[in-house]
């Protein structure tokens, strides 16, 4: 009986995985942060040329560099800020990154 359940579960998984839509990709190298506030903070550092502030946010793991071609799932494209899932983490990035 358990073997039938396992076989059925495997069949469902392979069927689901075979029909899954491929993730979108980063179109433009950008930064992604775990909150909109941190993204705003990072963009302020970039505009001011504050390399120390930028570096600290990236080293802390709260913001990360997104490279062109990196696969992502778009949660919400947004007008100015997009919400994406990247390597299992929900991030906020400028919308230009996915357009």
Tab-separated table of N, CA, C and O in Angstrom:
chain	number	residue	atom	x	y	z
A	1	UNK	N	0.831	-1.195	0.000
A	1	UNK	CA	0.000	0.000	0.000
A	1	UNK	C	0.875	1.259	0.000
A	1	UNK	O	0.630	2.167	-0.767
A	2	UNK	N	1.899	1.312	0.857
A	2	UNK	CA	2.767	2.483	0.911
A	2	UNK	C	3.529	2.662	-0.394
A	2	UNK	O	3.771	3.776	-0.819
A	3	UNK	N	3.890	1.554	-1.034
A	3	UNK	CA	4.613	1.626	-2.302
A	3	UNK	C	3.749	2.317	-3.350
A	3	UNK	O	4.242	3.137	-4.132
A	4	UNK	N	2.446	2.026	-3.356
A	4	UNK	CA	1.549	2.671	-4.313
A	4	UNK	C	1.496	4.176	-4.070
A	4	UNK	O	1.494	4.967	-5.009
A	5	UNK	N	1.453	4.589	-2.794
A	5	UNK	CA	1.419	6.017	-2.456
A	5	UNK	C	2.705	6.706	-2.892
A	5	UNK	O	2.667	7.815	-3.427
A	6	UNK	N	3.826	6.055	-2.658
A	6	UNK	CA	5.113	6.631	-3.044
A	6	UNK	C	5.195	6.742	-4.566
A	6	UNK	O	5.608	7.770	-5.105
A	7	UNK	N	4.782	5.683	-5.262
A	7	UNK	CA	4.812	5.696	-6.724
A	7	UNK	C	3.902	6.795	-7.268
A	7	UNK	O	4.269	7.510	-8.213
A	8	UNK	N	2.726	6.951	-6.676
A	8	UNK	CA	1.799	7.995	-7.107
A	8	UNK	C	2.395	9.386	-6.864
A	8	UNK	O	2.319	10.268	-7.720
A	9	UNK	N	3.021	9.580	-5.711
A	9	UNK	CA	3.653	10.868	-5.386
A	9	UNK	C	4.776	11.177	-6.375
A	9	UNK	O	4.907	12.318	-6.838
A	10	UNK	N	5.575	10.184	-6.709
A	10	UNK	CA	6.656	10.385	-7.678
A	10	UNK	C	6.096	10.737	-9.057
A	10	UNK	O	6.627	11.596	-9.752
A	11	UNK	N	5.018	10.075	-9.431
A	11	UNK	CA	4.385	10.356	-10.715
A	11	UNK	C	3.880	11.800	-10.764
A	11	UNK	O	4.089	12.508	-11.748
A	12	UNK	N	3.240	12.237	-9.680
A	12	UNK	CA	2.759	13.622	-9.617
A	12	UNK	C	3.912	14.610	-9.706
A	12	UNK	O	3.827	15.618	-10.407
A	13	UNK	N	4.977	14.341	-8.974
A	13	UNK	CA	6.133	15.249	-8.973
A	13	UNK	C	6.754	15.360	-10.361
A	13	UNK	O	7.046	16.455	-10.820
A	14	UNK	N	6.954	14.233	-11.019
A	14	UNK	CA	7.565	14.287	-12.344
A	14	UNK	C	6.646	14.950	-13.351
A	14	UNK	O	7.104	15.672	-14.222
A	15	UNK	N	5.355	14.753	-13.220
A	15	UNK	CA	4.403	15.409	-14.111
A	15	UNK	C	4.427	16.912	-13.883
A	15	UNK	O	4.479	17.692	-14.827
A	16	UNK	N	4.418	17.309	-12.614
A	16	UNK	CA	4.445	18.735	-12.290
A	16	UNK	C	5.740	19.377	-12.770
A	16	UNK	O	5.734	20.433	-13.381
A	17	UNK	N	6.870	18.737	-12.503
A	17	UNK	CA	8.151	19.302	-12.894
A	17	UNK	C	8.303	19.381	-14.403
A	17	UNK	O	8.915	20.298	-14.927
A	18	UNK	N	7.731	18.447	-15.109
A	18	UNK	CA	7.841	18.443	-16.561
A	18	UNK	C	7.037	19.573	-17.192
A	18	UNK	O	7.360	20.034	-18.278
A	19	UNK	N	5.994	20.060	-16.511
A	19	UNK	CA	5.149	21.102	-17.082
A	19	UNK	C	5.387	22.471	-16.463
A	19	UNK	O	4.686	23.414	-16.753
A	20	UNK	N	6.378	22.584	-15.609
A	20	UNK	CA	6.658	23.851	-14.958
A	20	UNK	C	7.215	24.858	-15.965
A	20	UNK	O	8.051	24.521	-16.791
A	21	UNK	N	6.754	26.091	-15.880
A	21	UNK	CA	7.254	27.153	-16.732
A	21	UNK	C	8.647	27.525	-16.249
A	21	UNK	O	8.896	27.620	-15.057
A	22	UNK	N	9.543	27.742	-17.199
A	22	UNK	CA	10.905	28.096	-16.833
A	22	UNK	C	10.928	29.481	-16.186
A	22	UNK	O	10.178	30.369	-16.584
A	23	UNK	N	11.796	29.647	-15.212
A	23	UNK	CA	11.909	30.916	-14.502
A	23	UNK	C	12.377	32.014	-15.453
A	23	UNK	O	13.011	31.742	-16.468
A	24	UNK	N	12.064	33.237	-15.090
A	24	UNK	CA	12.564	34.369	-15.847
A	24	UNK	C	14.024	34.588	-15.467
A	24	UNK	O	14.536	33.944	-14.566
A	25	UNK	N	14.660	35.510	-16.135
A	25	UNK	CA	16.059	35.790	-15.823
A	25	UNK	C	16.264	37.281	-15.592
A	25	UNK	O	15.452	38.110	-16.014
A	26	UNK	N	17.363	37.586	-14.937
A	26	UNK	CA	17.754	38.982	-14.742
A	26	UNK	C	18.186	39.532	-16.095
A	26	UNK	O	19.018	38.936	-16.774
A	27	UNK	N	17.597	40.632	-16.502
A	27	UNK	CA	17.890	41.230	-17.810
A	27	UNK	C	19.003	42.267	-17.731
A	27	UNK	O	19.660	42.564	-18.712
A	28	UNK	N	19.179	42.830	-16.531
A	28	UNK	CA	20.155	43.897	-16.344
A	28	UNK	C	20.785	43.707	-14.973
A	28	UNK	O	20.077	43.533	-13.983
A	29	UNK	N	22.098	43.698	-14.900
A	29	UNK	CA	22.780	43.528	-13.623
A	29	UNK	C	22.330	44.573	-12.615
A	29	UNK	O	22.369	45.768	-12.901
A	30	UNK	N	21.847	44.117	-11.483
A	30	UNK	CA	21.314	45.010	-10.452
A	30	UNK	C	21.649	44.456	-9.079
A	30	UNK	O	22.367	43.489	-8.942
A	31	UNK	N	21.044	45.065	-8.103
A	31	UNK	CA	21.184	44.647	-6.718
A	31	UNK	C	19.809	44.198	-6.242
A	31	UNK	O	18.791	44.690	-6.720
A	32	UNK	N	19.765	43.270	-5.323
A	32	UNK	CA	18.517	42.845	-4.705
A	32	UNK	C	18.699	42.843	-3.202
A	32	UNK	O	19.766	42.480	-2.707
A	33	UNK	N	17.676	43.274	-2.465
A	33	UNK	CA	17.750	43.331	-0.999
A	33	UNK	C	16.535	42.631	-0.393
A	33	UNK	O	15.488	42.524	-1.027
A	34	UNK	N	16.676	42.198	0.864
A	34	UNK	CA	15.619	41.440	1.536
A	34	UNK	C	14.441	42.308	1.973
A	34	UNK	O	13.421	41.774	2.391
A	35	UNK	N	14.571	43.624	1.896
A	35	UNK	CA	13.441	44.508	2.203
A	35	UNK	C	13.514	45.746	1.300
A	35	UNK	O	14.588	46.100	0.802
A	36	UNK	N	12.378	46.380	1.124
A	36	UNK	CA	12.347	47.604	0.312
A	36	UNK	C	13.145	48.717	0.989
A	36	UNK	O	13.795	49.512	0.314
A	37	UNK	N	13.085	48.785	2.315
A	37	UNK	CA	13.841	49.810	3.044
A	37	UNK	C	15.343	49.657	2.808
A	37	UNK	O	16.051	50.643	2.599
A	38	UNK	N	15.838	48.410	2.832
A	38	UNK	CA	17.264	48.188	2.593
A	38	UNK	C	17.639	48.507	1.152
A	38	UNK	O	18.721	49.031	0.888
A	39	UNK	N	16.731	48.219	0.216
A	39	UNK	CA	16.996	48.579	-1.179
A	39	UNK	C	17.107	50.092	-1.310
A	39	UNK	O	18.035	50.597	-1.951
A	40	UNK	N	16.192	50.826	-0.679
A	40	UNK	CA	16.256	52.298	-0.701
A	40	UNK	C	17.552	52.798	-0.076
A	40	UNK	O	18.194	53.715	-0.592
A	41	UNK	N	17.939	52.174	1.041
A	41	UNK	CA	19.187	52.558	1.714
A	41	UNK	C	20.383	52.328	0.790
A	41	UNK	O	21.257	53.182	0.652
A	42	UNK	N	20.412	51.167	0.148
A	42	UNK	CA	21.521	50.838	-0.746
A	42	UNK	C	21.574	51.793	-1.929
A	42	UNK	O	22.650	52.263	-2.311
A	43	UNK	N	20.414	52.109	-2.504
A	43	UNK	CA	20.386	53.044	-3.631
A	43	UNK	C	20.868	54.430	-3.213
A	43	UNK	O	21.522	55.128	-3.987
A	44	UNK	N	20.577	54.821	-1.978
A	44	UNK	CA	21.091	56.098	-1.452
A	44	UNK	C	22.612	56.063	-1.377
A	44	UNK	O	23.286	57.019	-1.765
A	45	UNK	N	23.169	54.944	-0.881
A	45	UNK	CA	24.627	54.804	-0.833
A	45	UNK	C	25.235	54.886	-2.227
A	45	UNK	O	26.261	55.528	-2.432
A	46	UNK	N	24.591	54.237	-3.190
A	46	UNK	CA	25.096	54.260	-4.564
A	46	UNK	C	25.084	55.685	-5.105
A	46	UNK	O	26.076	56.153	-5.683
A	47	UNK	N	23.982	56.399	-4.902
A	47	UNK	CA	23.880	57.783	-5.392
A	47	UNK	C	24.893	58.706	-4.737
A	47	UNK	O	25.368	59.649	-5.358
A	48	UNK	N	25.224	58.448	-3.475
A	48	UNK	CA	26.201	59.274	-2.751
A	48	UNK	C	27.633	58.804	-2.986
A	48	UNK	O	28.571	59.476	-2.574
A	49	UNK	N	27.801	57.654	-3.638
A	49	UNK	CA	29.148	57.114	-3.850
A	49	UNK	C	29.751	56.535	-2.583
A	49	UNK	O	30.974	56.456	-2.457
A	50	UNK	N	28.915	56.129	-1.633
A	50	UNK	CA	29.374	55.580	-0.352
A	50	UNK	C	29.650	54.081	-0.508
A	50	UNK	O	28.794	53.240	-0.272
A	51	UNK	N	30.877	53.739	-0.913
A	51	UNK	CA	31.252	52.338	-1.135
A	51	UNK	C	31.235	51.540	0.164
A	51	UNK	O	30.905	50.358	0.170
A	52	UNK	N	31.550	52.174	1.268
A	52	UNK	CA	31.563	51.480	2.560
A	52	UNK	C	30.158	51.017	2.932
A	52	UNK	O	29.964	49.868	3.340
A	53	UNK	N	29.180	51.888	2.783
A	53	UNK	CA	27.797	51.529	3.087
A	53	UNK	C	27.297	50.407	2.193
A	53	UNK	O	26.667	49.455	2.661
A	54	UNK	N	27.614	50.503	0.893
A	54	UNK	CA	27.208	49.453	-0.057
A	54	UNK	C	27.844	48.120	0.330
A	54	UNK	O	27.161	47.095	0.388
A	55	UNK	N	29.121	48.150	0.592
A	55	UNK	CA	29.863	46.930	0.926
A	55	UNK	C	29.322	46.275	2.188
A	55	UNK	O	29.159	45.049	2.243
A	56	UNK	N	29.007	47.083	3.189
A	56	UNK	CA	28.493	46.528	4.444
A	56	UNK	C	27.173	45.788	4.240
A	56	UNK	O	26.952	44.723	4.821
A	57	UNK	N	26.284	46.347	3.414
A	57	UNK	CA	24.996	45.676	3.167
A	57	UNK	C	25.179	44.368	2.391
A	57	UNK	O	24.507	43.382	2.664
A	58	UNK	N	26.113	44.367	1.458
A	58	UNK	CA	26.364	43.143	0.686
A	58	UNK	C	27.040	42.090	1.564
A	58	UNK	O	26.636	40.925	1.563
A	59	UNK	N	28.027	42.481	2.339
A	59	UNK	CA	28.727	41.531	3.223
A	59	UNK	C	27.781	40.950	4.270
A	59	UNK	O	27.883	39.774	4.618
A	60	UNK	N	26.831	41.745	4.739
A	60	UNK	CA	25.883	41.272	5.752
A	60	UNK	C	24.926	40.223	5.183
A	60	UNK	O	24.251	39.521	5.935
A	61	UNK	N	24.859	40.115	3.855
A	61	UNK	CA	23.952	39.163	3.219
A	61	UNK	C	22.535	39.700	3.053
A	61	UNK	O	21.651	38.996	2.589
A	62	UNK	N	22.324	40.965	3.416
A	62	UNK	CA	20.987	41.546	3.302
A	62	UNK	C	20.714	42.075	1.902
A	62	UNK	O	19.571	42.286	1.530
A	63	UNK	N	21.768	42.288	1.143
A	63	UNK	CA	21.662	42.684	-0.257
A	63	UNK	C	22.669	41.864	-1.055
A	63	UNK	O	23.688	41.442	-0.508
A	64	UNK	N	22.343	41.604	-2.314
A	64	UNK	CA	23.254	40.819	-3.140
A	64	UNK	C	23.233	41.303	-4.574
A	64	UNK	O	22.270	41.933	-5.011
A	65	UNK	N	24.314	41.006	-5.267
A	65	UNK	CA	24.425	41.374	-6.665
A	65	UNK	C	23.680	40.355	-7.517
A	65	UNK	O	23.808	39.157	-7.305
A	66	UNK	N	22.918	40.838	-8.468
A	66	UNK	CA	22.188	39.987	-9.406
A	66	UNK	C	22.837	40.161	-10.769
A	66	UNK	O	22.963	41.278	-11.259
A	67	UNK	N	23.267	39.058	-11.366
A	67	UNK	CA	23.950	39.115	-12.657
A	67	UNK	C	22.981	38.815	-13.800
A	67	UNK	O	22.027	38.052	-13.643
A	68	UNK	N	23.267	39.388	-14.946
A	68	UNK	CA	22.470	39.142	-16.144
A	68	UNK	C	22.426	37.636	-16.395
A	68	UNK	O	23.447	36.955	-16.343
A	69	UNK	N	21.220	37.133	-16.625
A	69	UNK	CA	21.041	35.713	-16.900
A	69	UNK	C	20.709	34.871	-15.687
A	69	UNK	O	20.315	33.718	-15.826
A	70	UNK	N	20.874	35.422	-14.477
A	70	UNK	CA	20.515	34.670	-13.273
A	70	UNK	C	19.025	34.341	-13.312
A	70	UNK	O	18.204	35.222	-13.572
A	71	UNK	N	18.651	33.071	-13.052
A	71	UNK	CA	17.233	32.723	-13.048
A	71	UNK	C	16.527	33.227	-11.795
A	71	UNK	O	17.083	33.161	-10.697
A	72	UNK	N	15.324	33.779	-11.970
A	72	UNK	CA	14.513	34.269	-10.852
A	72	UNK	C	13.053	33.938	-11.117
A	72	UNK	O	12.663	33.687	-12.251
A	73	UNK	N	12.272	33.949	-10.066
A	73	UNK	CA	10.819	33.882	-10.186
A	73	UNK	C	10.289	35.256	-9.813
A	73	UNK	O	10.635	35.785	-8.756
A	74	UNK	N	9.491	35.841	-10.693
A	74	UNK	CA	8.951	37.174	-10.435
A	74	UNK	C	7.661	37.024	-9.639
A	74	UNK	O	6.702	36.406	-10.093
A	75	UNK	N	7.670	37.573	-8.435
A	75	UNK	CA	6.483	37.550	-7.587
A	75	UNK	C	5.567	38.702	-7.989
A	75	UNK	O	4.369	38.530	-8.149
A	76	UNK	N	6.159	39.884	-8.137
A	76	UNK	CA	5.410	41.064	-8.552
A	76	UNK	C	6.355	41.966	-9.344
A	76	UNK	O	7.388	42.373	-8.812
A	77	UNK	N	6.021	42.296	-10.605
A	77	UNK	CA	6.929	43.116	-11.397
A	77	UNK	C	7.018	44.562	-10.911
A	77	UNK	O	8.035	45.201	-11.071
A	78	UNK	N	5.973	45.066	-10.290
A	78	UNK	CA	5.984	46.424	-9.748
A	78	UNK	C	6.285	47.484	-10.793
A	78	UNK	O	6.711	47.189	-11.897
A	79	UNK	N	6.059	48.737	-10.428
A	79	UNK	CA	6.334	49.845	-11.336
A	79	UNK	C	7.783	50.301	-11.186
A	79	UNK	O	8.515	50.417	-12.153
A	80	UNK	N	8.206	50.524	-9.955
A	80	UNK	CA	9.577	50.952	-9.674
A	80	UNK	C	10.407	49.834	-9.044
A	80	UNK	O	11.600	49.743	-9.284
A	81	UNK	N	9.752	49.030	-8.218
A	81	UNK	CA	10.444	47.957	-7.485
A	81	UNK	C	9.751	46.629	-7.758
A	81	UNK	O	8.538	46.510	-7.584
A	82	UNK	N	10.547	45.660	-8.177
A	82	UNK	CA	10.018	44.310	-8.428
A	82	UNK	C	10.307	43.432	-7.216
A	82	UNK	O	11.322	43.606	-6.532
A	83	UNK	N	9.406	42.502	-6.966
A	83	UNK	CA	9.613	41.503	-5.921
A	83	UNK	C	9.891	40.189	-6.634
A	83	UNK	O	9.117	39.761	-7.490
A	84	UNK	N	11.033	39.577	-6.300
A	84	UNK	CA	11.449	38.345	-6.961
A	84	UNK	C	11.847	37.297	-5.933
A	84	UNK	O	12.033	37.604	-4.759
A	85	UNK	N	11.960	36.066	-6.387
A	85	UNK	CA	12.527	35.000	-5.570
A	85	UNK	C	13.788	34.556	-6.289
A	85	UNK	O	13.760	34.171	-7.445
A	86	UNK	N	14.919	34.661	-5.577
A	86	UNK	CA	16.231	34.349	-6.139
A	86	UNK	C	16.939	33.383	-5.206
A	86	UNK	O	17.156	33.706	-4.040
A	87	UNK	N	17.223	32.195	-5.706
A	87	UNK	CA	17.875	31.152	-4.897
A	87	UNK	C	17.123	30.913	-3.590
A	87	UNK	O	17.721	30.771	-2.530
A	88	UNK	N	15.797	30.944	-3.661
A	88	UNK	CA	14.962	30.666	-2.497
A	88	UNK	C	14.687	31.856	-1.599
A	88	UNK	O	13.941	31.748	-0.642
A	89	UNK	N	15.286	33.004	-1.906
A	89	UNK	CA	15.140	34.185	-1.049
A	89	UNK	C	14.274	35.234	-1.751
A	89	UNK	O	14.475	35.525	-2.925
A	90	UNK	N	13.321	35.783	-1.017
A	90	UNK	CA	12.476	36.859	-1.543
A	90	UNK	C	13.293	38.148	-1.490
A	90	UNK	O	13.797	38.536	-0.429
A	91	UNK	N	13.423	38.807	-2.650
A	91	UNK	CA	14.214	40.032	-2.748
A	91	UNK	C	13.423	41.133	-3.442
A	91	UNK	O	12.493	40.869	-4.199
A	92	UNK	N	13.849	42.352	-3.186
A	92	UNK	CA	13.310	43.539	-3.844
A	92	UNK	C	14.429	44.123	-4.688
A	92	UNK	O	15.569	44.237	-4.222
A	93	UNK	N	14.116	44.462	-5.928
A	93	UNK	CA	15.115	44.981	-6.856
A	93	UNK	C	14.452	46.030	-7.743
A	93	UNK	O	13.230	45.997	-7.926
A	94	UNK	N	15.234	46.947	-8.307
A	94	UNK	CA	14.618	47.867	-9.265
A	94	UNK	C	13.982	47.069	-10.413
A	94	UNK	O	14.552	46.075	-10.882
A	95	UNK	N	12.825	47.491	-10.849
A	95	UNK	CA	12.075	46.768	-11.884
A	95	UNK	C	12.865	46.592	-13.175
A	95	UNK	O	12.635	45.637	-13.908
A	96	UNK	N	13.812	47.490	-13.441
A	96	UNK	CA	14.614	47.381	-14.659
A	96	UNK	C	15.388	46.072	-14.713
A	96	UNK	O	15.763	45.624	-15.792
A	97	UNK	N	15.618	45.465	-13.581
A	97	UNK	CA	16.386	44.218	-13.550
A	97	UNK	C	15.679	43.090	-14.287
A	97	UNK	O	16.345	42.194	-14.821
A	98	UNK	N	14.365	43.132	-14.351
A	98	UNK	CA	13.625	42.035	-14.981
A	98	UNK	C	12.935	42.441	-16.274
A	98	UNK	O	12.272	41.632	-16.903
A	99	UNK	N	13.088	43.666	-16.691
A	99	UNK	CA	12.429	44.135	-17.929
A	99	UNK	C	13.386	44.202	-19.081
A	99	UNK	O	14.498	44.452	-19.021
